[in-house]
Structure formats: C-alpha cells, structure tokens
mmCIF file of C-alpha atoms in Angstrom:
data_model
loop_
_atom_site.group_PDB
_atom_site.id
_atom_site.type_symbol
_atom_site.label_atom_id
_atom_site.label_comp_id
_atom_site.label_asym_id
_atom_site.label_seq_id
_atom_site.Cartn_x
_atom_site.Cartn_y
_atom_site.Cartn_z
ATOM 1 C CA MET A 28 -19.735 -10.968 -3.360
ATOM 2 C CA SER A 29 -20.060 -7.019 -4.887
ATOM 3 C CA THR A 30 -17.407 -6.193 -6.589
ATOM 4 C CA THR A 31 -17.604 -2.602 -5.547
ATOM 5 C CA PRO A 32 -14.122 -0.300 -4.519
ATOM 6 C CA PRO A 33 -15.706 0.164 -1.396
ATOM 7 C CA VAL A 34 -16.433 -3.529 -0.524
ATOM 8 C CA LEU A 35 -12.385 -4.235 -1.673
ATOM 9 C CA ALA A 36 -11.877 -1.393 0.116
ATOM 10 C CA ALA A 37 -13.874 -3.340 2.953
ATOM 11 C CA GLU A 38 -11.615 -6.841 2.468
ATOM 12 C CA LEU A 39 -8.130 -4.606 2.320
ATOM 13 C CA ALA A 40 -8.897 -3.464 5.894
ATOM 14 C CA GLN A 41 -9.824 -6.581 7.078
ATOM 15 C CA ALA A 42 -7.014 -7.951 5.241
ATOM 16 C CA TRP A 43 -5.186 -4.865 7.631
ATOM 17 C CA ALA A 44 -6.388 -5.947 10.835
ATOM 18 C CA ASP A 45 -5.641 -9.424 10.406
ATOM 19 C CA ILE A 46 -2.127 -8.341 10.165
ATOM 20 C CA GLN A 47 -2.438 -5.476 12.931
ATOM 21 C CA ARG A 48 -3.265 -8.496 15.453
ATOM 22 C CA PHE A 49 0.021 -10.082 14.657
ATOM 23 C CA HIS A 50 1.879 -6.870 15.007
ATOM 24 C CA PRO A 51 -0.185 -5.153 17.341
ATOM 25 C CA GLU A 52 2.149 -2.155 16.774
ATOM 26 C CA LEU A 53 1.067 -1.789 13.088
ATOM 27 C CA PRO A 54 -0.983 1.909 12.622
ATOM 28 C CA ASP A 55 -3.912 1.832 11.413
ATOM 29 C CA LEU A 56 -4.912 1.510 7.768
ATOM 30 C CA ALA A 57 -6.409 4.976 6.866
ATOM 31 C CA ALA A 58 -7.685 4.988 3.830
ATOM 32 C CA PRO A 59 -7.992 1.300 1.754
ATOM 33 C CA GLU A 60 -9.726 2.488 -0.562
ATOM 34 C CA SER A 61 -6.328 3.936 -1.905
ATOM 35 C CA LEU A 62 -3.776 1.244 -2.586
ATOM 36 C CA ILE A 63 -7.404 0.177 -5.112
ATOM 37 C CA GLY A 64 -5.516 1.430 -8.325
ATOM 38 C CA GLU A 65 -2.363 2.444 -7.035
ATOM 39 C CA SER A 66 0.741 1.628 -8.398
ATOM 40 C CA SER A 67 4.212 1.937 -7.414
ATOM 41 C CA SER A 68 6.626 0.618 -9.029
ATOM 42 C CA ALA A 69 8.616 0.030 -5.461
ATOM 43 C CA CYS A 70 6.464 -1.514 -3.591
ATOM 44 C CA GLY A 71 4.960 -3.720 -6.267
ATOM 45 C CA ALA A 72 2.185 -2.795 -8.962
ATOM 46 C CA GLU A 73 0.391 -5.576 -7.980
ATOM 47 C CA LEU A 74 -2.449 -5.566 -5.533
ATOM 48 C CA SER A 75 -2.385 -8.925 -3.482
ATOM 49 C CA PHE A 76 -1.915 -9.532 -0.167
ATOM 50 C CA GLU A 77 1.990 -9.698 0.004
ATOM 51 C CA ARG A 78 1.985 -5.879 -1.217
ATOM 52 C CA LEU A 79 -0.240 -5.301 1.459
ATOM 53 C CA LEU A 80 2.077 -6.955 3.799
ATOM 54 C CA HIS A 81 5.004 -4.558 1.754
ATOM 55 C CA GLU A 82 2.794 -1.389 2.608
ATOM 56 C CA ALA A 83 2.568 -3.095 5.814
ATOM 57 C CA VAL A 84 6.165 -2.886 7.166
ATOM 58 C CA HIS A 85 6.215 0.815 6.179
ATOM 59 C CA GLY A 86 2.738 1.580 7.875
ATOM 60 C CA ILE A 87 5.190 0.107 11.411
ATOM 61 C CA ALA A 88 8.231 1.699 10.350
ATOM 62 C CA ALA A 89 6.629 5.027 10.235
ATOM 63 C CA ALA A 90 5.146 4.108 13.539
ATOM 64 C CA ARG A 91 8.669 3.367 14.916
ATOM 65 C CA GLY A 92 10.054 6.429 13.048
ATOM 66 C CA VAL A 93 12.187 4.969 11.004
ATOM 67 C CA ARG A 94 13.296 5.962 7.963
ATOM 68 C CA ASP A 95 12.765 2.581 5.832
ATOM 69 C CA THR A 96 13.530 4.135 2.216
ATOM 70 C CA SER A 97 15.141 6.895 0.353
ATOM 71 C CA ARG A 98 15.003 8.511 -3.056
ATOM 72 C CA ALA A 99 11.431 9.391 -3.076
ATOM 73 C CA GLY A 100 10.727 6.504 -1.257
ATOM 74 C CA ARG A 101 11.972 4.535 -3.950
ATOM 75 C CA TYR A 102 15.219 2.644 -2.243
ATOM 76 C CA HIS A 103 14.272 0.229 0.677
ATOM 77 C CA ASN A 104 17.276 0.044 2.261
ATOM 78 C CA ARG A 105 18.572 -2.695 5.414
ATOM 79 C CA ARG A 106 16.411 -1.185 7.576
ATOM 80 C CA PHE A 107 13.415 -1.809 5.462
ATOM 81 C CA LEU A 108 14.384 -5.405 5.438
ATOM 82 C CA SER A 109 14.977 -5.472 8.676
ATOM 83 C CA ILE A 110 11.042 -5.102 9.556
ATOM 84 C CA ALA A 111 10.106 -6.770 6.974
ATOM 85 C CA GLU A 112 11.881 -10.353 8.430
ATOM 86 C CA GLU A 113 9.894 -9.693 11.483
ATOM 87 C CA MET A 114 6.730 -9.637 9.561
ATOM 88 C CA GLY A 115 7.996 -12.658 7.795
ATOM 89 C CA LEU A 116 9.385 -11.300 4.273
ATOM 90 C CA ASP A 117 11.750 -13.219 2.345
ATOM 91 C CA HIS A 118 14.722 -10.987 0.218
ATOM 92 C CA PRO A 119 17.076 -11.330 -2.461
ATOM 93 C CA ALA A 120 20.294 -11.706 -1.491
ATOM 94 C CA GLU A 121 21.450 -8.115 -2.779
ATOM 95 C CA PRO A 122 18.956 -4.912 -3.289
ATOM 96 C CA HIS A 123 18.478 -3.527 -6.406
ATOM 97 C CA ALA A 124 20.293 -1.314 -7.706
ATOM 98 C CA SER A 125 17.359 1.257 -7.802
ATOM 99 C CA SER A 126 15.190 0.220 -5.444
ATOM 100 C CA GLY A 127 17.158 -2.011 -3.253
ATOM 101 C CA PHE A 128 14.813 -4.654 -0.906
ATOM 102 C CA SER A 129 11.998 -3.627 -2.013
ATOM 103 C CA LEU A 130 11.480 -7.221 -4.119
ATOM 104 C CA VAL A 131 10.391 -9.124 -0.902
ATOM 105 C CA THR A 132 8.497 -12.362 -0.739
ATOM 106 C CA LEU A 133 6.054 -13.883 1.848
ATOM 107 C CA ASN A 134 7.942 -16.897 3.481
ATOM 108 C CA PRO A 135 5.988 -20.457 4.319
ATOM 109 C CA GLU A 136 5.541 -19.871 7.853
ATOM 110 C CA ALA A 137 3.932 -16.173 7.278
ATOM 111 C CA ARG A 138 2.014 -17.542 3.781
ATOM 112 C CA LYS A 139 0.676 -20.740 6.578
ATOM 113 C CA ARG A 140 -0.400 -17.750 9.241
ATOM 114 C CA TYR A 141 -2.423 -15.722 6.973
ATOM 115 C CA ARG A 142 -3.971 -18.400 3.978
ATOM 116 C CA PRO A 143 -6.928 -17.531 5.279
ATOM 117 C CA THR A 144 -7.027 -13.863 4.707
ATOM 118 C CA ILE A 145 -5.014 -14.497 1.461
ATOM 119 C CA GLU A 146 -7.980 -16.637 0.053
ATOM 120 C CA ARG A 147 -10.343 -14.511 0.914
ATOM 121 C CA LEU A 148 -8.616 -11.286 -0.306
ATOM 122 C CA GLN A 149 -8.086 -12.750 -3.355
ATOM 123 C CA ARG A 150 -11.141 -13.926 -4.113
ATOM 124 C CA ALA A 151 -11.997 -10.170 -4.131
ATOM 125 C CA LEU A 152 -9.360 -9.317 -5.666
ATOM 126 C CA LYS A 153 -10.557 -11.435 -9.022
ATOM 127 C CA ALA A 154 -14.128 -10.678 -8.274
ATOM 128 C CA HIS A 155 -13.092 -6.353 -8.839
ATOM 129 C CA THR A 156 -10.706 -7.134 -11.657
ATOM 130 C CA ALA A 157 -13.772 -9.552 -13.263
ATOM 131 C CA ALA A 158 -16.123 -6.341 -12.088
ATOM 132 C CA THR A 159 -14.081 -3.418 -13.536
ATOM 133 C CA SER A 160 -12.833 -5.465 -16.550
ATOM 134 C CA ALA A 161 -16.035 -5.759 -17.958
ATOM 135 C CA ASP A 162 -16.479 -1.966 -19.736
ATOM 136 C CA THR A 163 -17.688 -2.344 -23.166
ATOM 137 C CA ALA A 164 -15.649 -1.058 -26.026
ATOM 138 C CA ARG A 165 -17.776 2.043 -26.192
ATOM 139 C CA SER A 166 -16.817 3.316 -22.394
ATOM 140 C CA PHE A 167 -14.644 5.848 -21.609
ATOM 141 C CA ARG A 168 -12.029 5.080 -19.059
ATOM 142 C CA GLY A 169 -9.951 8.293 -19.612
ATOM 143 C CA PRO A 170 -5.979 9.017 -20.153
ATOM 144 C CA ALA A 171 -4.908 6.903 -17.670
ATOM 145 C CA ALA A 172 -6.547 3.851 -19.342
ATOM 146 C CA ARG A 173 -5.119 4.415 -22.149
ATOM 147 C CA HIS A 174 -1.789 4.362 -21.422
ATOM 148 C CA GLY A 175 -1.345 1.600 -19.102
ATOM 149 C CA SER A 176 -0.800 4.036 -16.022
ATOM 150 C CA SER A 177 -2.793 3.761 -12.592
ATOM 151 C CA GLY A 178 -4.263 7.110 -13.396
ATOM 152 C CA GLY A 179 -1.783 8.136 -9.936
ATOM 153 C CA GLY A 180 -0.609 11.015 -11.549
ATOM 154 C CA VAL A 181 2.159 13.595 -9.838
ATOM 155 C CA ARG A 182 2.503 13.234 -6.250
ATOM 156 C CA VAL A 183 1.995 16.794 -4.260
ATOM 157 C CA LYS A 184 2.528 17.428 -0.875
ATOM 158 C CA ALA A 185 -0.351 17.101 1.305
ATOM 159 C CA VAL A 186 0.226 18.558 5.120
ATOM 160 C CA CYS A 187 -1.222 18.272 8.360
ATOM 161 C CA ASP A 188 -1.742 20.940 11.535
ATOM 162 C CA CYS A 189 0.298 19.249 13.437
ATOM 163 C CA GLY A 190 3.182 19.668 10.418
ATOM 164 C CA ARG A 191 3.676 16.958 8.938
ATOM 165 C CA ASN A 192 3.605 16.218 5.870
ATOM 166 C CA VAL A 193 3.231 12.866 2.573
ATOM 167 C CA ARG A 194 3.852 12.867 -0.988
ATOM 168 C CA VAL A 195 0.077 12.396 -2.340
ATOM 169 C CA VAL A 196 -1.717 12.056 -5.732
ATOM 170 C CA PRO A 197 -4.678 14.919 -5.805
ATOM 171 C CA SER A 198 -6.735 12.073 -7.040
ATOM 172 C CA VAL A 199 -6.070 9.787 -3.476
ATOM 173 C CA LEU A 200 -6.773 12.342 -1.551
ATOM 174 C CA ALA A 201 -9.499 13.009 -2.953
ATOM 175 C CA GLN A 202 -11.198 9.532 -3.011
ATOM 176 C CA ALA A 203 -11.327 9.918 0.746
ATOM 177 C CA PRO A 204 -9.227 11.304 3.450
ATOM 178 C CA ILE A 205 -6.038 10.766 4.863
ATOM 179 C CA VAL A 206 -5.971 11.115 8.456
ATOM 180 C CA CYS A 207 -2.757 11.473 10.461
ATOM 181 C CA GLY A 208 -1.599 9.355 13.312
ATOM 182 C CA GLY A 209 0.596 11.941 15.004
ATOM 183 C CA CYS A 210 -2.570 14.334 15.298
ATOM 184 C CA GLY A 211 -5.517 12.637 14.139
ATOM 185 C CA LYS A 212 -6.725 15.628 11.448
ATOM 186 C CA PRO A 213 -6.495 14.790 8.070
ATOM 187 C CA PHE A 214 -3.847 15.335 5.462
ATOM 188 C CA ARG A 215 -4.623 18.759 2.623
ATOM 189 C CA ILE A 216 -2.721 20.464 -0.120
ATOM 190 C CA PRO A 217 -1.596 23.852 0.487
ATOM 191 C CA GLU A 218 -4.163 26.500 -1.436
ATOM 192 C CA ALA A 219 -0.663 27.576 -3.198
ATOM 193 C CA VAL A 220 -0.224 24.052 -4.378
ATOM 194 C CA ALA A 221 -3.850 23.550 -5.599
ATOM 195 C CA ALA A 222 -3.734 27.221 -6.951
ATOM 196 C CA ALA A 223 -0.696 25.946 -8.847
ATOM 197 C CA SER A 224 -1.737 22.230 -9.588
#
C-alpha cells in the first residue's frame, strides 16, 4: 500500500462515502487531503474515523442550514449534539466549558456498522504515519514540526462567487480547491486579504 497523502486522501474520501451511504444528505467531501495534518482542538487533534464522523456532523449541519457551533467554531452546541446522536456518536452528560459537546465518541452500534471502514482507514493512517515519521535527522520539516503544530497557521476568510465564506488556512486552500456546495465554484482568498498576509 502506498503511503502518499493522495492515497490517504482517497481512503478518507472512501470512508466519507461509506458515511454517505447511511446519511445521504451528507454533502461530498471537497478536499479530503485538507484533513491530513490539520489539527483542531475543538474537533479533535488526531485524525481517525471518529474525527471524520465528527466532521460529517458539521457537514450535515451545513446541509440543513443549522448553526451547530459558536465562538469561531470552538463551542459545539446542542444542535451539533442532536445531529451527532443521529449519526451514532455519544457525548458526555455536561458540555465542556470552552468546546461544548465536541468530545463525542462512537457508540457500539456505529462502531459495528462502520467496522470495515474503521479498519481500512486505521491501516491507511498507520502506513501514512510510518512513512511520514521516517524522516532523518537531516530532514527539515519547517516551523510547524519544531513547535508541534499542524502547520495550519492563521485562518483567513475565503469567499466564493455566491458570497458564502469560510475561514481557512491559506496553505490548506493551496493544496486543492475547496468547492462551495451552494454555487459549485471554488472558494478563494480575496486579493486584499492575500496581500495583507
């Protein structure tokens, strides 16, 4: 099995498609490779099937026009929780003070339903981790590796032609287009914002 990010991205896309079989209203995943190396403490720092299902909750919320977070996406509210429960995620009884109900886990039924998907994705993630951690001491991985960050950096506003906007790390947007579900056009960082960065 190849361990290049495009192969891992394909495995992520396949896992997303597996979720869509049970939840047809879930929009397509525009850029699966954007999840590789992306870290969000509110949504979970480690990439896993559980994290992917968490992201799918946000996808369904967006498709339904439901505002499922606040505080710049950090606080996951009860609307997020309601969709998470539909998708087979359990939650703590009380919300976390700063991230709300973001700490969701697979319930036994969902774990059974998605077992083949989970196993396939775990193999791909393990191979990817082995390949990317085999750097030599002479390899330079940049400031993100030195400081233990995802390399994400500061998010800026990206817009599409219909006026919708998302906050995105410029390097993630540079990896592959992120396409608007409303108009089908790619999000882009306005020149004024790009020039100021």
